[in-house]
Amino acid sequence: MNESIRASAMQWWLQVNEAPADERLQQRFEAWLAVDDSHRLAYLDVLLVTNAAGVATEDPDADARPHRTLFKPGRTAGWIAMTFALVMCCLLPYAPRWFEQWRADVVAPPGLARVVTLEDGSHIELAADTAIAVAMRTDARTIELLRGRVTIDVARDARPFALLWKNTTVHDIGTRFTVEAAEDAVRVGVRVGTVEVRREGEQATPIAAGESRLWTAQGSEAVAWPEQASAPGLLVFNHQPAALAFAQWASVRGKRVIWLDAPPAEARLDAVLPVRSPAEHEAALASLARHFRIDVVFDTAGVVLLRPTH
Amino acid sequence: MSAWTALFAAHAEALRAVLTRVLGDRTAAEDCVQDTALRLLDVDFDSVRDPRAFLFQVGYNLARDSLRRRAVRSTTLVDGDEVIATQVADRDSPELQCLAREQIERVQQALAQLPTQRRRVVWLVRIEGLSLKETAARLGISAKTVENHMTMALRQLLKSLSEDNP
């Protein structure tokens, strides 16, 4: 029998079985059959072998059949999905930071401070690893602190100036002030002028020049401002709570702190720690962990997982 | 009702449809279907491993003989060569059931000789009734690769058949 006719017959068998509902295909197939009886014979031969091959026997490849193996090809999609989910779980801790990066208008990278001047002439010093979103509208000037610490020299302008962080709003009245925030703690210090801090469900709190106030989950308290907090090579902690202390360390070290449980709100740290080398950074982290009774669960490039010692 | 009668009743319509299409002749197809029923009655039902496949195998062989007779009749009309007609008619014998059984054995043996992946493809398409796309998804390979495997497998199986029917 002509080999090309046999090959055509095999192709037709494959196509017709693959698309039994395709009427145009079926018509073309019948037209091919009608050309010559050799076509019909060739197709019958294919039917004979495929029918014989379909005789139910014991699976000759039973032990090696794909669904008996761990990596069943049919489950490839499942394995891919599991791998994807695992990768996503690993990346999940970074998600808030990516969201912040996406929203931010100005970012200071880890280990590098930055100063920007807004269109109204206000100066903003961003500590290392700080991100802010800026909204300068015709009726208001608003800075949203996404993470880190900013010190702002507010330019005089008819429009009110406000800094937002979570449920806290700092309304400026022509001044220079600093705000740093981490977890549930926020600290506001004023160098010049006066600000008014409003938090949801609380009365407005005025803070005058030379004053500083700290809010945590436990409430608020007046604190002394750490004037040397940004001194090169030094971490200055002045009555600092755990959340802000570790955030301060992380911003200089260029890492991201993730708390597995809420950080302790009561303990405070007054200390100056040198951070001029990687060894001193690690020593500073160990000192903070010891002082606040924190377990460093995981410390790798970019991320430090922390949990209060139980 | 015998086991063969019940099986025939269940599958006669499907066999009739296939043969009508392949032969392009409703009358010839009907003859083949009826002849299939008669030939099955001579076979011990319990001796057949897959009665349904055997039924179709007999039917297809009858259709093939029918086509050959048709071809010879045409040739005879033109050439007057009645010897060939006699030779072909001899194939339409009670041995056809044996031929069908033998074909199945030959194809099964040829199937066992196929490479593992090719055998998997044939198994999924013919035994589990998957389409080429479904087979491709099951094995994690492309539909084109499945089609190539099927084409190669059919070629090898047809070779085993032609050893019996040149």
PDB file of C-alpha atoms in Angstrom, chain A residues 70-281:
ATOM      1  CA  LEU A  70       5.707  11.357  42.845  1.00  0.00           C
ATOM      2  CA  PHE A  71       6.113  13.774  39.973  1.00  0.00           C
ATOM      3  CA  LYS A  72       3.114  12.747  37.953  1.00  0.00           C
ATOM      4  CA  PRO A  73       3.266  14.932  34.857  1.00  0.00           C
ATOM      5  CA  GLY A  74      -0.437  15.608  35.217  1.00  0.00           C
ATOM      6  CA  ARG A  75       0.345  17.165  38.548  1.00  0.00           C
ATOM      7  CA  THR A  76       3.007  19.426  37.127  1.00  0.00           C
ATOM      8  CA  ALA A  77       0.653  22.375  37.397  1.00  0.00           C
ATOM      9  CA  GLY A  78       0.051  21.485  41.023  1.00  0.00           C
ATOM     10  CA  TRP A  79       3.748  21.411  41.797  1.00  0.00           C
ATOM     11  CA  ILE A  80       4.233  24.710  40.028  1.00  0.00           C
ATOM     12  CA  ALA A  81       1.385  26.203  42.034  1.00  0.00           C
ATOM     13  CA  MET A  82       2.850  24.873  45.292  1.00  0.00           C
ATOM     14  CA  THR A  83       6.270  26.249  44.438  1.00  0.00           C
ATOM     15  CA  PHE A  84       4.729  29.587  43.519  1.00  0.00           C
ATOM     16  CA  ALA A  85       2.800  29.666  46.809  1.00  0.00           C
ATOM     17  CA  LEU A  86       5.978  28.858  48.743  1.00  0.00           C
ATOM     18  CA  VAL A  87       7.884  31.629  46.999  1.00  0.00           C
ATOM     19  CA  MET A  88       5.035  34.043  47.667  1.00  0.00           C
ATOM     20  CA  CYS A  89       5.062  33.085  51.353  1.00  0.00           C
ATOM     21  CA  CYS A  90       8.780  33.817  51.480  1.00  0.00           C
ATOM     22  CA  LEU A  91       8.231  37.165  49.775  1.00  0.00           C
ATOM     23  CA  LEU A  92       5.195  38.073  51.880  1.00  0.00           C
ATOM     24  CA  PRO A  93       7.231  39.891  54.545  1.00  0.00           C
ATOM     25  CA  TYR A  94       8.464  42.247  51.831  1.00  0.00           C
ATOM     26  CA  ALA A  95       4.964  43.021  50.559  1.00  0.00           C
ATOM     27  CA  PRO A  96       4.291  45.974  52.898  1.00  0.00           C
ATOM     28  CA  ARG A  97       7.600  47.506  51.863  1.00  0.00           C
ATOM     29  CA  TRP A  98       6.805  47.118  48.170  1.00  0.00           C
ATOM     30  CA  PHE A  99       3.457  48.725  48.802  1.00  0.00           C
ATOM     31  CA  GLU A 100       5.173  51.594  50.563  1.00  0.00           C
ATOM     32  CA  GLN A 101       7.676  51.936  47.733  1.00  0.00           C
ATOM     33  CA  TRP A 102       4.834  52.033  45.245  1.00  0.00           C
ATOM     34  CA  ARG A 103       3.035  54.773  47.162  1.00  0.00           C
ATOM     35  CA  ALA A 104       6.125  56.785  48.036  1.00  0.00           C
ATOM     36  CA  ASP A 105       7.101  59.999  46.284  1.00  0.00           C
ATOM     37  CA  VAL A 106      10.430  60.352  48.079  1.00  0.00           C
ATOM     38  CA  VAL A 107      12.524  57.486  49.419  1.00  0.00           C
ATOM     39  CA  ALA A 108      15.795  57.438  51.335  1.00  0.00           C
ATOM     40  CA  PRO A 109      17.453  54.053  50.862  1.00  0.00           C
ATOM     41  CA  PRO A 110      18.807  52.056  53.790  1.00  0.00           C
ATOM     42  CA  GLY A 111      22.007  53.521  55.157  1.00  0.00           C
ATOM     43  CA  LEU A 112      21.657  56.846  53.343  1.00  0.00           C
ATOM     44  CA  ALA A 113      19.887  59.996  54.556  1.00  0.00           C
ATOM     45  CA  ARG A 114      18.347  62.439  52.116  1.00  0.00           C
ATOM     46  CA  VAL A 115      17.165  66.049  52.098  1.00  0.00           C
ATOM     47  CA  VAL A 116      14.496  67.345  49.748  1.00  0.00           C
ATOM     48  CA  THR A 117      12.934  70.743  49.246  1.00  0.00           C
ATOM     49  CA  LEU A 118       9.272  70.901  48.413  1.00  0.00           C
ATOM     50  CA  GLU A 119       7.724  73.382  46.004  1.00  0.00           C
ATOM     51  CA  ASP A 120       6.635  75.597  48.910  1.00  0.00           C
ATOM     52  CA  GLY A 121      10.219  75.794  50.146  1.00  0.00           C
ATOM     53  CA  SER A 122       9.819  73.346  53.030  1.00  0.00           C
ATOM     54  CA  HIS A 123      12.879  71.179  53.726  1.00  0.00           C
ATOM     55  CA  ILE A 124      12.491  67.547  54.647  1.00  0.00           C
ATOM     56  CA  GLU A 125      15.352  65.461  56.011  1.00  0.00           C
ATOM     57  CA  LEU A 126      14.685  61.813  55.516  1.00  0.00           C
ATOM     58  CA  ALA A 127      16.647  59.480  57.767  1.00  0.00           C
ATOM     59  CA  ALA A 128      18.002  56.304  56.211  1.00  0.00           C
ATOM     60  CA  ASP A 129      15.342  53.876  55.070  1.00  0.00           C
ATOM     61  CA  THR A 130      12.505  56.388  55.090  1.00  0.00           C
ATOM     62  CA  ALA A 131       9.654  56.842  52.631  1.00  0.00           C
ATOM     63  CA  ILE A 132       7.097  59.614  52.312  1.00  0.00           C
ATOM     64  CA  ALA A 133       4.211  60.502  50.041  1.00  0.00           C
ATOM     65  CA  VAL A 134       3.737  64.184  49.237  1.00  0.00           C
ATOM     66  CA  ALA A 135       0.466  65.899  48.366  1.00  0.00           C
ATOM     67  CA  MET A 136       0.715  69.621  47.655  1.00  0.00           C
ATOM     68  CA  ARG A 137      -2.784  70.805  46.873  1.00  0.00           C
ATOM     69  CA  THR A 138      -4.112  74.339  46.474  1.00  0.00           C
ATOM     70  CA  ASP A 139      -5.751  74.236  49.891  1.00  0.00           C
ATOM     71  CA  ALA A 140      -3.411  72.048  51.914  1.00  0.00           C
ATOM     72  CA  ARG A 141       0.057  70.564  52.154  1.00  0.00           C
ATOM     73  CA  THR A 142       0.210  66.997  53.364  1.00  0.00           C
ATOM     74  CA  ILE A 143       3.107  64.641  53.952  1.00  0.00           C
ATOM     75  CA  GLU A 144       2.391  61.018  54.710  1.00  0.00           C
ATOM     76  CA  LEU A 145       5.132  59.187  56.555  1.00  0.00           C
ATOM     77  CA  LEU A 146       5.175  55.655  55.204  1.00  0.00           C
ATOM     78  CA  ARG A 147       8.122  54.518  57.273  1.00  0.00           C
ATOM     79  CA  GLY A 148      11.189  55.830  59.014  1.00  0.00           C
ATOM     80  CA  ARG A 149      11.908  59.293  60.389  1.00  0.00           C
ATOM     81  CA  VAL A 150      11.612  62.803  58.963  1.00  0.00           C
ATOM     82  CA  THR A 151      12.629  66.190  60.226  1.00  0.00           C
ATOM     83  CA  ILE A 152      10.726  68.979  58.559  1.00  0.00           C
ATOM     84  CA  ASP A 153      11.430  72.719  58.314  1.00  0.00           C
ATOM     85  CA  VAL A 154       8.058  73.997  57.293  1.00  0.00           C
ATOM     86  CA  ALA A 155       8.054  77.041  55.027  1.00  0.00           C
ATOM     87  CA  ARG A 156       5.541  79.761  55.757  1.00  0.00           C
ATOM     88  CA  ASP A 157       2.567  79.437  53.449  1.00  0.00           C
ATOM     89  CA  ALA A 158      -1.116  80.242  53.510  1.00  0.00           C
ATOM     90  CA  ARG A 159      -1.894  76.564  53.206  1.00  0.00           C
ATOM     91  CA  PRO A 160      -1.897  74.461  56.365  1.00  0.00           C
ATOM     92  CA  PHE A 161       0.777  71.805  56.694  1.00  0.00           C
ATOM     93  CA  ALA A 162       0.128  68.385  58.152  1.00  0.00           C
ATOM     94  CA  LEU A 163       2.052  65.144  58.559  1.00  0.00           C
ATOM     95  CA  LEU A 164       0.093  61.883  58.638  1.00  0.00           C
ATOM     96  CA  TRP A 165       1.122  58.539  60.068  1.00  0.00           C
ATOM     97  CA  LYS A 166      -1.516  55.880  60.555  1.00  0.00           C
ATOM     98  CA  ASN A 167      -4.027  57.364  63.010  1.00  0.00           C
ATOM     99  CA  THR A 168      -1.789  60.279  63.928  1.00  0.00           C
ATOM    100  CA  THR A 169      -1.831  63.726  62.382  1.00  0.00           C
ATOM    101  CA  VAL A 170       0.741  66.394  63.237  1.00  0.00           C
ATOM    102  CA  HIS A 171      -0.524  69.856  62.377  1.00  0.00           C
ATOM    103  CA  ASP A 172       2.257  72.349  62.002  1.00  0.00           C
ATOM    104  CA  ILE A 173       2.107  75.995  62.904  1.00  0.00           C
ATOM    105  CA  GLY A 174       5.259  77.296  61.212  1.00  0.00           C
ATOM    106  CA  THR A 175       8.005  75.195  62.745  1.00  0.00           C
ATOM    107  CA  ARG A 176      10.748  72.630  62.531  1.00  0.00           C
ATOM    108  CA  PHE A 177       9.801  69.269  63.873  1.00  0.00           C
ATOM    109  CA  THR A 178      10.750  65.614  63.662  1.00  0.00           C
ATOM    110  CA  VAL A 179       8.573  62.544  63.496  1.00  0.00           C
ATOM    111  CA  GLU A 180       9.748  58.973  63.657  1.00  0.00           C
ATOM    112  CA  ALA A 181       7.517  55.966  63.605  1.00  0.00           C
ATOM    113  CA  ALA A 182       7.643  52.186  63.718  1.00  0.00           C
ATOM    114  CA  GLU A 183       5.036  49.560  64.450  1.00  0.00           C
ATOM    115  CA  ASP A 184       2.579  51.210  66.871  1.00  0.00           C
ATOM    116  CA  ALA A 185       5.028  53.777  68.220  1.00  0.00           C
ATOM    117  CA  VAL A 186       5.386  57.332  66.994  1.00  0.00           C
ATOM    118  CA  ARG A 187       7.547  60.066  68.399  1.00  0.00           C
ATOM    119  CA  VAL A 188       7.159  63.746  67.681  1.00  0.00           C
ATOM    120  CA  GLY A 189       9.777  66.300  68.668  1.00  0.00           C
ATOM    121  CA  VAL A 190       9.665  70.035  68.030  1.00  0.00           C
ATOM    122  CA  ARG A 191      12.722  72.255  67.624  1.00  0.00           C
ATOM    123  CA  VAL A 192      11.106  75.510  66.595  1.00  0.00           C
ATOM    124  CA  GLY A 193       7.510  76.710  66.870  1.00  0.00           C
ATOM    125  CA  THR A 194       4.589  74.563  67.872  1.00  0.00           C
ATOM    126  CA  VAL A 195       2.730  71.566  66.506  1.00  0.00           C
ATOM    127  CA  GLU A 196      -0.550  70.012  67.424  1.00  0.00           C
ATOM    128  CA  VAL A 197      -0.844  66.218  67.381  1.00  0.00           C
ATOM    129  CA  ARG A 198      -4.228  64.680  66.837  1.00  0.00           C
ATOM    130  CA  ARG A 199      -4.886  60.975  67.175  1.00  0.00           C
ATOM    131  CA  GLU A 200      -8.122  59.163  66.610  1.00  0.00           C
ATOM    132  CA  GLY A 201     -10.200  59.061  69.751  1.00  0.00           C
ATOM    133  CA  GLU A 202      -7.865  61.363  71.686  1.00  0.00           C
ATOM    134  CA  GLN A 203      -7.724  65.045  72.489  1.00  0.00           C
ATOM    135  CA  ALA A 204      -5.330  67.195  70.493  1.00  0.00           C
ATOM    136  CA  THR A 205      -1.906  67.483  72.130  1.00  0.00           C
ATOM    137  CA  PRO A 206       0.181  70.620  71.595  1.00  0.00           C
ATOM    138  CA  ILE A 207       3.957  70.236  71.583  1.00  0.00           C
ATOM    139  CA  ALA A 208       6.106  73.311  71.893  1.00  0.00           C
ATOM    140  CA  ALA A 209       9.721  73.952  70.931  1.00  0.00           C
ATOM    141  CA  GLY A 210      12.133  71.824  72.960  1.00  0.00           C
ATOM    142  CA  GLU A 211       9.488  69.273  73.791  1.00  0.00           C
ATOM    143  CA  SER A 212       9.111  65.741  72.555  1.00  0.00           C
ATOM    144  CA  ARG A 213       6.374  63.192  73.050  1.00  0.00           C
ATOM    145  CA  LEU A 214       6.124  59.463  72.480  1.00  0.00           C
ATOM    146  CA  TRP A 215       2.972  57.488  71.744  1.00  0.00           C
ATOM    147  CA  THR A 216       2.872  53.734  72.080  1.00  0.00           C
ATOM    148  CA  ALA A 217       0.135  51.155  72.553  1.00  0.00           C
ATOM    149  CA  GLN A 218       0.388  51.866  76.274  1.00  0.00           C
ATOM    150  CA  GLY A 219      -0.388  55.569  75.912  1.00  0.00           C
ATOM    151  CA  SER A 220       1.727  58.699  75.559  1.00  0.00           C
ATOM    152  CA  GLU A 221       4.480  60.278  77.584  1.00  0.00           C
ATOM    153  CA  ALA A 222       6.770  63.270  77.370  1.00  0.00           C
ATOM    154  CA  VAL A 223      10.329  62.292  76.548  1.00  0.00           C
ATOM    155  CA  ALA A 224      13.613  64.016  75.930  1.00  0.00           C
ATOM    156  CA  TRP A 225      14.551  64.285  72.285  1.00  0.00           C
ATOM    157  CA  PRO A 226      17.634  62.344  71.179  1.00  0.00           C
ATOM    158  CA  GLU A 227      19.545  65.194  69.619  1.00  0.00           C
ATOM    159  CA  GLN A 228      22.337  62.970  68.397  1.00  0.00           C
ATOM    160  CA  ALA A 229      20.129  60.233  67.022  1.00  0.00           C
ATOM    161  CA  SER A 230      21.510  60.649  63.540  1.00  0.00           C
ATOM    162  CA  ALA A 231      25.146  61.079  64.476  1.00  0.00           C
ATOM    163  CA  PRO A 232      27.358  59.188  62.001  1.00  0.00           C
ATOM    164  CA  GLY A 233      28.536  55.857  63.345  1.00  0.00           C
ATOM    165  CA  LEU A 234      26.423  56.140  66.469  1.00  0.00           C
ATOM    166  CA  LEU A 235      22.960  55.062  67.466  1.00  0.00           C
ATOM    167  CA  VAL A 236      21.636  57.310  70.191  1.00  0.00           C
ATOM    168  CA  PHE A 237      18.717  55.975  72.158  1.00  0.00           C
ATOM    169  CA  ASN A 238      17.050  58.368  74.524  1.00  0.00           C
ATOM    170  CA  HIS A 239      14.291  56.610  76.393  1.00  0.00           C
ATOM    171  CA  GLN A 240      13.506  54.743  73.211  1.00  0.00           C
ATOM    172  CA  PRO A 241      10.843  51.980  73.083  1.00  0.00           C
ATOM    173  CA  ALA A 242      11.686  48.674  71.430  1.00  0.00           C
ATOM    174  CA  ALA A 243       9.824  49.307  68.149  1.00  0.00           C
ATOM    175  CA  LEU A 244      11.618  52.597  67.492  1.00  0.00           C
ATOM    176  CA  ALA A 245      14.979  51.338  68.743  1.00  0.00           C
ATOM    177  CA  PHE A 246      15.030  48.328  66.435  1.00  0.00           C
ATOM    178  CA  ALA A 247      13.681  50.440  63.545  1.00  0.00           C
ATOM    179  CA  GLN A 248      16.478  52.931  64.155  1.00  0.00           C
ATOM    180  CA  TRP A 249      19.049  50.140  64.112  1.00  0.00           C
ATOM    181  CA  ALA A 250      17.501  48.590  60.985  1.00  0.00           C
ATOM    182  CA  SER A 251      17.455  51.885  59.065  1.00  0.00           C
ATOM    183  CA  VAL A 252      21.172  52.298  59.589  1.00  0.00           C
ATOM    184  CA  ARG A 253      21.923  48.629  58.959  1.00  0.00           C
ATOM    185  CA  GLY A 254      19.774  48.592  55.802  1.00  0.00           C
ATOM    186  CA  LYS A 255      17.526  45.788  56.960  1.00  0.00           C
ATOM    187  CA  ARG A 256      13.831  45.286  57.396  1.00  0.00           C
ATOM    188  CA  VAL A 257      12.506  44.427  60.863  1.00  0.00           C
ATOM    189  CA  ILE A 258       9.499  42.162  61.070  1.00  0.00           C
ATOM    190  CA  TRP A 259       7.815  41.530  64.386  1.00  0.00           C
ATOM    191  CA  LEU A 260       6.210  38.119  64.798  1.00  0.00           C
ATOM    192  CA  ASP A 261       4.498  39.353  67.980  1.00  0.00           C
ATOM    193  CA  ALA A 262       3.811  42.878  69.130  1.00  0.00           C
ATOM    194  CA  PRO A 263       6.982  44.516  70.461  1.00  0.00           C
ATOM    195  CA  PRO A 264       7.051  45.314  74.204  1.00  0.00           C
ATOM    196  CA  ALA A 265       5.694  48.781  74.833  1.00  0.00           C
ATOM    197  CA  GLU A 266       6.893  49.353  78.416  1.00  0.00           C
ATOM    198  CA  ALA A 267      10.655  48.952  78.255  1.00  0.00           C
ATOM    199  CA  ARG A 268      12.840  51.943  77.300  1.00  0.00           C
ATOM    200  CA  LEU A 269      16.457  52.220  76.333  1.00  0.00           C
ATOM    201  CA  ASP A 270      18.867  55.018  77.066  1.00  0.00           C
ATOM    202  CA  ALA A 271      22.142  54.217  75.378  1.00  0.00           C
ATOM    203  CA  VAL A 272      24.642  55.117  72.692  1.00  0.00           C
ATOM    204  CA  LEU A 273      25.818  52.231  70.544  1.00  0.00           C
ATOM    205  CA  PRO A 274      28.598  52.396  67.950  1.00  0.00           C
ATOM    206  CA  VAL A 275      27.684  51.106  64.487  1.00  0.00           C
ATOM    207  CA  ARG A 276      30.821  51.718  62.444  1.00  0.00           C
ATOM    208  CA  SER A 277      31.334  48.191  61.187  1.00  0.00           C
ATOM    209  CA  PRO A 278      29.261  45.061  60.518  1.00  0.00           C
ATOM    210  CA  ALA A 279      30.578  43.553  63.739  1.00  0.00           C
ATOM    211  CA  GLU A 280      29.420  46.597  65.713  1.00  0.00           C
ATOM    212  CA  HIS A 281      26.028  46.451  63.963  1.00  0.00           C
TER     213      HIS A 281
END
